[in-house]
XYZ file of N, CA and C in Angstrom:
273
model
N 131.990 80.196 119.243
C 131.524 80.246 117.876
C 131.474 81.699 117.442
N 131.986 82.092 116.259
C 132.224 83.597 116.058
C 131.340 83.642 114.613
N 130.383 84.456 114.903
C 129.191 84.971 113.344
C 129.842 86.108 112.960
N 129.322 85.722 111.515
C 129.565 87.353 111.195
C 128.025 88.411 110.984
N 128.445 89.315 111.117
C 127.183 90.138 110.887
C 126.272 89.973 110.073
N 126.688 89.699 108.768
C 125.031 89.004 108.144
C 124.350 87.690 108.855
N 125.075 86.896 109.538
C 124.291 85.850 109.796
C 123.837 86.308 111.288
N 124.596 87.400 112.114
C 123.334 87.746 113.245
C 122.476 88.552 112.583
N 122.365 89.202 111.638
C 121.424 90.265 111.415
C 120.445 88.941 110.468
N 120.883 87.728 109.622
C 119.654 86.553 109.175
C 118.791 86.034 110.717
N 119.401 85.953 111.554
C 119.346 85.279 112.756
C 117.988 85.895 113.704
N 118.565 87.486 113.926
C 117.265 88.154 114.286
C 116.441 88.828 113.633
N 116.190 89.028 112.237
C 115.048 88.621 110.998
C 114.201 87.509 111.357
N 114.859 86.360 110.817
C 114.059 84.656 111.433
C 113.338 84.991 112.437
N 114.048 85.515 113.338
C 113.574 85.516 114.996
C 112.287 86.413 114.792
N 112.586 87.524 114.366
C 111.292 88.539 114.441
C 110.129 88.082 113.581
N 110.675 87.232 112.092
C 109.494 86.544 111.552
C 108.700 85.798 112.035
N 109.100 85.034 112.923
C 108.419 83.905 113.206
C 107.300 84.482 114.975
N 107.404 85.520 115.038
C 106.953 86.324 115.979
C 105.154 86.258 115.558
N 104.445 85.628 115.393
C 103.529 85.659 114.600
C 102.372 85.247 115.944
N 101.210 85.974 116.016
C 100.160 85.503 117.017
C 101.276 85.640 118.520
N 101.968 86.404 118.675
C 102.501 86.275 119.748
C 103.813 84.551 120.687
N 104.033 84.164 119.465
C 104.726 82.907 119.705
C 105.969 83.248 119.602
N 106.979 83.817 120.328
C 108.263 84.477 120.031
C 109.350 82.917 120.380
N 110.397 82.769 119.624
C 111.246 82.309 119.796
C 112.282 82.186 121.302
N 112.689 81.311 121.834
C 113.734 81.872 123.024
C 115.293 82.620 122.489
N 115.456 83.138 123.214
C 117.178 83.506 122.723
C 118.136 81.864 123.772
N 119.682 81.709 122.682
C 120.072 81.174 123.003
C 121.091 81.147 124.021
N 121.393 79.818 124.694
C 122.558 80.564 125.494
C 123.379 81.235 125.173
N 124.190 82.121 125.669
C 125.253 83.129 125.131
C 125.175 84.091 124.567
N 123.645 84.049 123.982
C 123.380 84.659 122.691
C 123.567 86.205 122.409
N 124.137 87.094 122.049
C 124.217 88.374 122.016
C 123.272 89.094 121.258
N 122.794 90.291 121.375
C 121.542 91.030 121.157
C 122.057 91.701 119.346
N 121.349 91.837 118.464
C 121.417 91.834 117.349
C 122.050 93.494 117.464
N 122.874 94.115 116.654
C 122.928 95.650 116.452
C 122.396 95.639 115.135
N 122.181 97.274 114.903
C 122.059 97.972 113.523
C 120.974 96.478 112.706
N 120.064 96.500 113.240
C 119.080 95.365 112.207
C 118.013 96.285 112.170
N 117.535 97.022 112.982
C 116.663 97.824 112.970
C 116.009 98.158 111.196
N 116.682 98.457 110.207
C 116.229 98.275 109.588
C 115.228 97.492 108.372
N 116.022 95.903 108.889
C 115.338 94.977 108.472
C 114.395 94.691 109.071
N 113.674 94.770 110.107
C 112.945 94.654 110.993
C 111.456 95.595 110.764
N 110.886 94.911 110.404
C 109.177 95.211 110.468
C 109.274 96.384 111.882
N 108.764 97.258 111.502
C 108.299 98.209 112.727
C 106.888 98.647 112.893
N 106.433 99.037 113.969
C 105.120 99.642 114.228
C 104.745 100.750 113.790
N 103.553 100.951 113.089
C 103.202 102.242 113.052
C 102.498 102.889 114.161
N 102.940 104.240 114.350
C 102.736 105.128 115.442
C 101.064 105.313 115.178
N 100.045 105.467 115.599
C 98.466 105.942 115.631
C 98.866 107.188 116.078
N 97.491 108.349 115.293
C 97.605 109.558 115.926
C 96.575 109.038 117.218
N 96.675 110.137 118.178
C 95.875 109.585 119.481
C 94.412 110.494 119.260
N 93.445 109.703 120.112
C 92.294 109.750 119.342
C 91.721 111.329 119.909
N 90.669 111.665 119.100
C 90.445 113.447 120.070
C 89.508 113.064 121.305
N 89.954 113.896 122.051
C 89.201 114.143 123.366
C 88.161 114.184 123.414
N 87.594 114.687 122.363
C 86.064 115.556 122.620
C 85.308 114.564 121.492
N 84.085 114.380 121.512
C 82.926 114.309 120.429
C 83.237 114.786 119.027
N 83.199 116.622 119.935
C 82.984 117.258 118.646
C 84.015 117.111 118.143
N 85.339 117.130 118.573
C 86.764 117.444 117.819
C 87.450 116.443 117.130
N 86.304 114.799 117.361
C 86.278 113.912 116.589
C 85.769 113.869 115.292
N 84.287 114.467 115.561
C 83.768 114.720 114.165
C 83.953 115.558 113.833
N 84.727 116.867 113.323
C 85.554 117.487 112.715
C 86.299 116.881 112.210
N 87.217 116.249 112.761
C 88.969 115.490 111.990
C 87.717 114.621 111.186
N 86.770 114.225 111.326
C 85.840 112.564 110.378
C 85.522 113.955 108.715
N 84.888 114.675 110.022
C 84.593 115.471 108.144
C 85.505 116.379 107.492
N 86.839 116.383 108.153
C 87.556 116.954 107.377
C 88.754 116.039 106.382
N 88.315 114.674 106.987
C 88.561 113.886 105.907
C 87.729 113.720 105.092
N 86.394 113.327 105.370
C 85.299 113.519 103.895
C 85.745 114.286 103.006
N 86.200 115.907 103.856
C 85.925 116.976 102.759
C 87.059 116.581 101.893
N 88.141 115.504 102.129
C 89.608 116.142 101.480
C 89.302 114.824 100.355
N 88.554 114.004 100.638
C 88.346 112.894 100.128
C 86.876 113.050 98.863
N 86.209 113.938 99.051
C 85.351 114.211 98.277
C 85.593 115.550 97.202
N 86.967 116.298 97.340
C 87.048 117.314 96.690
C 88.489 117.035 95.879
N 88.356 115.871 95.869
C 89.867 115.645 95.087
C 89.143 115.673 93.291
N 90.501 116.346 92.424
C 89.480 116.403 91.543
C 90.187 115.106 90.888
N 89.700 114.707 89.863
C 90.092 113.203 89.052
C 91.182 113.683 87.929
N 92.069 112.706 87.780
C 93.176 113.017 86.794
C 92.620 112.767 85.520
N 92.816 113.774 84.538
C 92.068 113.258 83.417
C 93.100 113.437 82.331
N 93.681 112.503 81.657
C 94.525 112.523 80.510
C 93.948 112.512 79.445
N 94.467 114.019 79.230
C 94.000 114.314 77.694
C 94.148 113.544 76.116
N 95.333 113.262 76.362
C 95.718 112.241 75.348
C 95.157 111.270 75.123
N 95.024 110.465 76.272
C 93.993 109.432 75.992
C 92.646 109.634 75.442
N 92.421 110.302 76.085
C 90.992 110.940 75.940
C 90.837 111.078 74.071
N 91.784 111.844 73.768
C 92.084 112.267 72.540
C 91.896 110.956 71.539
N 92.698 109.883 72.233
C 92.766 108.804 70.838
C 91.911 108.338 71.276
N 90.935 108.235 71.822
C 89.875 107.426 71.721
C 88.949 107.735 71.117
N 88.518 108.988 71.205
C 87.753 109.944 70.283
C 88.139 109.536 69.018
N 88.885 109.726 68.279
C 90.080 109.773 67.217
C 89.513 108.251 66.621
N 89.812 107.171 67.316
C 89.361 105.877 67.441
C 88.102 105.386 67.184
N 87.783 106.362 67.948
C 85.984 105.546 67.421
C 85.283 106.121 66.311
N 85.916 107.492 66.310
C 85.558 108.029 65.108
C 86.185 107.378 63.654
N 87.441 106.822 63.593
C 87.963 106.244 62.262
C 87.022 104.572 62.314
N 86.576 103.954 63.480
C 85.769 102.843 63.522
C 84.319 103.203 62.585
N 83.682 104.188 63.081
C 82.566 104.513 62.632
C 82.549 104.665 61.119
């Protein structure tokens, strides 16, 4: 039986979908290993690895606070503008 490349690359998609709670599909007899799908294919994200130390944990914790508490807010002027503009022609 001869596939063509979209239907091995539908073939091990299916396969990787249905990968769910650890229930993987068997491969079939004969079956040849998918190339170049890699992209369709759900991948893992890498974790940074965790710090060694206490302290060098809570550092990286509050140096996300800090980056997370000093962001300043986008403020569009324009808008800002017609609303002013707006409530003032309401009034």
């Amino acid at each position: 039986m001869i596939m063509c490349p979209q239907m091995g690359q539908a073939v091990s998609v299916a396969r990787a979908s249905t990968a769910s709670l650890g229930k993987f599909q068997g491969s079939l007899p004969k079956e040849k290993r998918a190339k170049n799908v890699g992209a369709l294919l759900p991948s893992n994200r890498k974790r940074r690895a965790a710090p060694p130390t206490a302290i060098e944990e809570r550092k990286a914790n509050l140096d996300i606070l800090d980056r997370i508490l000093n962001k300043k807010p986008k403020l569009d002027i324009e808008k800002a503008v017609n609303r002013a503009l707006n409530t003032e022609q309401q009034e």
